[in-house]
Amino acid sequence: MEIAIIGAGVVGRATGEGFARLGHKITYYDKENKPKLGEVTFICTPENVVEEILAEFTPLQFFTIVVRSTVPVGTCEKYHHVCHNPEFLREAVAEYEFMNPDKIVIGECCKKHGDVLAELYKPFNAPIVRVNPTTSELIKLASNAYLATQISFWNQIALIAEKLGVNSHVVGKACALDPR
């Protein structure tokens, strides 16, 4: 499949390199060269550029356009036939995490484009959550907030553990064994 990646930063490169490993033809676009749509086009740019890029591409229904950027809830719904496929990647290990996801969220604008993305991600053997784009955008924002909350919580536990002379890593590992 021919895949266009708009934005060649951490997310764009991880996405492109991952799909290239699966045999897809990847073309990267950035500020210097005007993007052309592929069979599937992933927008992996900073949030403030996403709508500007989407406005350039009309009509969109003939292509599978996918926003991977973190955007405000409702962004993709403003445009017809735009999917949202949030990334859950850490910069230092982005390519590894792209190839080994714990989940894949597809915010499908319609079944046709959702099916294209589901087929594209099928080799990853990860649970695929198919929802509408607005739900997908909220999943990404909620995940970010949840992770930030966990970090803050465990930082506080580490401070308490230090004052008590307790190894906070032992506390964290024991708590993580709880399946709830």
PDB file of N, CA and C in Angstrom, residues 2-39:
ATOM      1  N   GLU A   2       0.462   2.286  -0.666  1.00  0.00           N
ATOM      2  CA  GLU A   2       1.206   3.546  -0.665  1.00  0.00           C
ATOM      3  C   GLU A   2       0.715   4.413   0.487  1.00  0.00           C
ATOM      4  N   ILE A   3       1.651   4.740   1.377  1.00  0.00           N
ATOM      5  CA  ILE A   3       1.323   5.500   2.574  1.00  0.00           C
ATOM      6  C   ILE A   3       2.103   6.806   2.570  1.00  0.00           C
ATOM      7  N   ALA A   4       1.382   7.910   2.743  1.00  0.00           N
ATOM      8  CA  ALA A   4       2.015   9.217   2.872  1.00  0.00           C
ATOM      9  C   ALA A   4       2.042   9.576   4.349  1.00  0.00           C
ATOM     10  N   ILE A   5       3.186  10.091   4.793  1.00  0.00           N
ATOM     11  CA  ILE A   5       3.344  10.528   6.175  1.00  0.00           C
ATOM     12  C   ILE A   5       3.635  12.019   6.135  1.00  0.00           C
ATOM     13  N   ILE A   6       2.716  12.812   6.681  1.00  0.00           N
ATOM     14  CA  ILE A   6       2.934  14.259   6.747  1.00  0.00           C
ATOM     15  C   ILE A   6       3.444  14.573   8.144  1.00  0.00           C
ATOM     16  N   GLY A   7       4.690  14.981   8.201  1.00  0.00           N
ATOM     17  CA  GLY A   7       5.360  15.233   9.472  1.00  0.00           C
ATOM     18  C   GLY A   7       6.361  14.129   9.726  1.00  0.00           C
ATOM     19  N   ALA A   8       7.640  14.458   9.658  1.00  0.00           N
ATOM     20  CA  ALA A   8       8.685  13.446   9.781  1.00  0.00           C
ATOM     21  C   ALA A   8       9.399  13.530  11.122  1.00  0.00           C
ATOM     22  N   GLY A   9       8.637  13.853  12.170  1.00  0.00           N
ATOM     23  CA  GLY A   9       9.201  13.874  13.516  1.00  0.00           C
ATOM     24  C   GLY A   9       9.176  12.480  14.117  1.00  0.00           C
ATOM     25  N   VAL A  10       9.205  12.404  15.428  1.00  0.00           N
ATOM     26  CA  VAL A  10       9.247  11.119  16.136  1.00  0.00           C
ATOM     27  C   VAL A  10       8.078  10.224  15.744  1.00  0.00           C
ATOM     28  N   VAL A  11       6.856  10.735  15.808  1.00  0.00           N
ATOM     29  CA  VAL A  11       5.669   9.925  15.510  1.00  0.00           C
ATOM     30  C   VAL A  11       5.621   9.562  14.027  1.00  0.00           C
ATOM     31  N   GLY A  12       5.870  10.527  13.154  1.00  0.00           N
ATOM     32  CA  GLY A  12       5.849  10.255  11.724  1.00  0.00           C
ATOM     33  C   GLY A  12       6.875   9.224  11.309  1.00  0.00           C
ATOM     34  N   ARG A  13       8.082   9.349  11.830  1.00  0.00           N
ATOM     35  CA  ARG A  13       9.150   8.394  11.493  1.00  0.00           C
ATOM     36  C   ARG A  13       8.838   7.002  12.031  1.00  0.00           C
ATOM     37  N   ALA A  14       8.377   6.918  13.275  1.00  0.00           N
ATOM     38  CA  ALA A  14       8.039   5.609  13.846  1.00  0.00           C
ATOM     39  C   ALA A  14       6.923   4.948  13.043  1.00  0.00           C
ATOM     40  N   THR A  15       5.914   5.724  12.664  1.00  0.00           N
ATOM     41  CA  THR A  15       4.799   5.212  11.875  1.00  0.00           C
ATOM     42  C   THR A  15       5.286   4.737  10.505  1.00  0.00           C
ATOM     43  N   GLY A  16       6.045   5.570   9.834  1.00  0.00           N
ATOM     44  CA  GLY A  16       6.545   5.228   8.501  1.00  0.00           C
ATOM     45  C   GLY A  16       7.489   4.038   8.497  1.00  0.00           C
ATOM     46  N   GLU A  17       8.455   4.051   9.412  1.00  0.00           N
ATOM     47  CA  GLU A  17       9.421   2.949   9.467  1.00  0.00           C
ATOM     48  C   GLU A  17       8.722   1.641   9.824  1.00  0.00           C
ATOM     49  N   GLY A  18       7.739   1.711  10.718  1.00  0.00           N
ATOM     50  CA  GLY A  18       6.996   0.511  11.095  1.00  0.00           C
ATOM     51  C   GLY A  18       6.248  -0.087   9.922  1.00  0.00           C
ATOM     52  N   PHE A  19       5.521   0.751   9.196  1.00  0.00           N
ATOM     53  CA  PHE A  19       4.774   0.240   8.042  1.00  0.00           C
ATOM     54  C   PHE A  19       5.710  -0.184   6.911  1.00  0.00           C
ATOM     55  N   ALA A  20       6.862   0.476   6.775  1.00  0.00           N
ATOM     56  CA  ALA A  20       7.839   0.074   5.754  1.00  0.00           C
ATOM     57  C   ALA A  20       8.338  -1.342   6.038  1.00  0.00           C
ATOM     58  N   ARG A  21       8.539  -1.667   7.311  1.00  0.00           N
ATOM     59  CA  ARG A  21       8.977  -3.022   7.679  1.00  0.00           C
ATOM     60  C   ARG A  21       7.960  -4.082   7.260  1.00  0.00           C
ATOM     61  N   LEU A  22       6.715  -3.659   7.150  1.00  0.00           N
ATOM     62  CA  LEU A  22       5.661  -4.594   6.732  1.00  0.00           C
ATOM     63  C   LEU A  22       5.477  -4.615   5.216  1.00  0.00           C
ATOM     64  N   GLY A  23       6.341  -3.882   4.492  1.00  0.00           N
ATOM     65  CA  GLY A  23       6.326  -3.937   3.034  1.00  0.00           C
ATOM     66  C   GLY A  23       5.564  -2.821   2.337  1.00  0.00           C
ATOM     67  N   HIS A  24       5.114  -1.831   3.074  1.00  0.00           N
ATOM     68  CA  HIS A  24       4.379  -0.730   2.457  1.00  0.00           C
ATOM     69  C   HIS A  24       5.361   0.312   1.913  1.00  0.00           C
ATOM     70  N   LYS A  25       4.929   1.029   0.872  1.00  0.00           N
ATOM     71  CA  LYS A  25       5.743   2.107   0.283  1.00  0.00           C
ATOM     72  C   LYS A  25       5.425   3.401   1.024  1.00  0.00           C
ATOM     73  N   ILE A  26       6.448   4.007   1.605  1.00  0.00           N
ATOM     74  CA  ILE A  26       6.272   5.187   2.451  1.00  0.00           C
ATOM     75  C   ILE A  26       6.888   6.407   1.787  1.00  0.00           C
ATOM     76  N   THR A  27       6.148   7.520   1.815  1.00  0.00           N
ATOM     77  CA  THR A  27       6.681   8.805   1.361  1.00  0.00           C
ATOM     78  C   THR A  27       6.454   9.805   2.481  1.00  0.00           C
ATOM     79  N   TYR A  28       7.536  10.479   2.879  1.00  0.00           N
ATOM     80  CA  TYR A  28       7.453  11.483   3.949  1.00  0.00           C
ATOM     81  C   TYR A  28       7.320  12.878   3.353  1.00  0.00           C
ATOM     82  N   TYR A  29       6.524  13.693   4.015  1.00  0.00           N
ATOM     83  CA  TYR A  29       6.369  15.092   3.621  1.00  0.00           C
ATOM     84  C   TYR A  29       6.549  15.944   4.863  1.00  0.00           C
ATOM     85  N   ASP A  30       7.169  17.096   4.670  1.00  0.00           N
ATOM     86  CA  ASP A  30       7.293  18.042   5.775  1.00  0.00           C
ATOM     87  C   ASP A  30       7.067  19.446   5.243  1.00  0.00           C
ATOM     88  N   LYS A  31       7.520  20.440   5.976  1.00  0.00           N
ATOM     89  CA  LYS A  31       7.265  21.836   5.600  1.00  0.00           C
ATOM     90  C   LYS A  31       7.814  22.201   4.220  1.00  0.00           C
ATOM     91  N   GLU A  32       8.911  21.562   3.836  1.00  0.00           N
ATOM     92  CA  GLU A  32       9.586  21.941   2.597  1.00  0.00           C
ATOM     93  C   GLU A  32       8.914  21.423   1.327  1.00  0.00           C
ATOM     94  N   ASN A  33       8.187  20.325   1.416  1.00  0.00           N
ATOM     95  CA  ASN A  33       7.569  19.786   0.197  1.00  0.00           C
ATOM     96  C   ASN A  33       6.070  19.606   0.389  1.00  0.00           C
ATOM     97  N   LYS A  34       5.316  20.032  -0.614  1.00  0.00           N
ATOM     98  CA  LYS A  34       3.851  19.985  -0.542  1.00  0.00           C
ATOM     99  C   LYS A  34       3.377  18.536  -0.551  1.00  0.00           C
ATOM    100  N   PRO A  35       2.566  18.168   0.431  1.00  0.00           N
ATOM    101  CA  PRO A  35       2.114  16.771   0.535  1.00  0.00           C
ATOM    102  C   PRO A  35       1.197  16.355  -0.607  1.00  0.00           C
ATOM    103  N   LYS A  36       1.342  15.093  -0.991  1.00  0.00           N
ATOM    104  CA  LYS A  36       0.420  14.445  -1.920  1.00  0.00           C
ATOM    105  C   LYS A  36      -0.209  13.298  -1.146  1.00  0.00           C
ATOM    106  N   LEU A  37      -1.479  13.058  -1.399  1.00  0.00           N
ATOM    107  CA  LEU A  37      -2.176  12.008  -0.674  1.00  0.00           C
ATOM    108  C   LEU A  37      -1.755  10.627  -1.151  1.00  0.00           C
ATOM    109  N   GLY A  38      -1.608   9.700  -0.183  1.00  0.00           N
ATOM    110  CA  GLY A  38      -1.361   8.307  -0.523  1.00  0.00           C
ATOM    111  C   GLY A  38      -2.668   7.560  -0.396  1.00  0.00           C
ATOM    112  N   GLU A  39      -2.622   6.228  -0.604  1.00  0.00           N
ATOM    113  CA  GLU A  39      -3.824   5.430  -0.373  1.00  0.00           C
ATOM    114  C   GLU A  39      -4.293   5.656   1.058  1.00  0.00           C
TER     115      GLU A  39
END
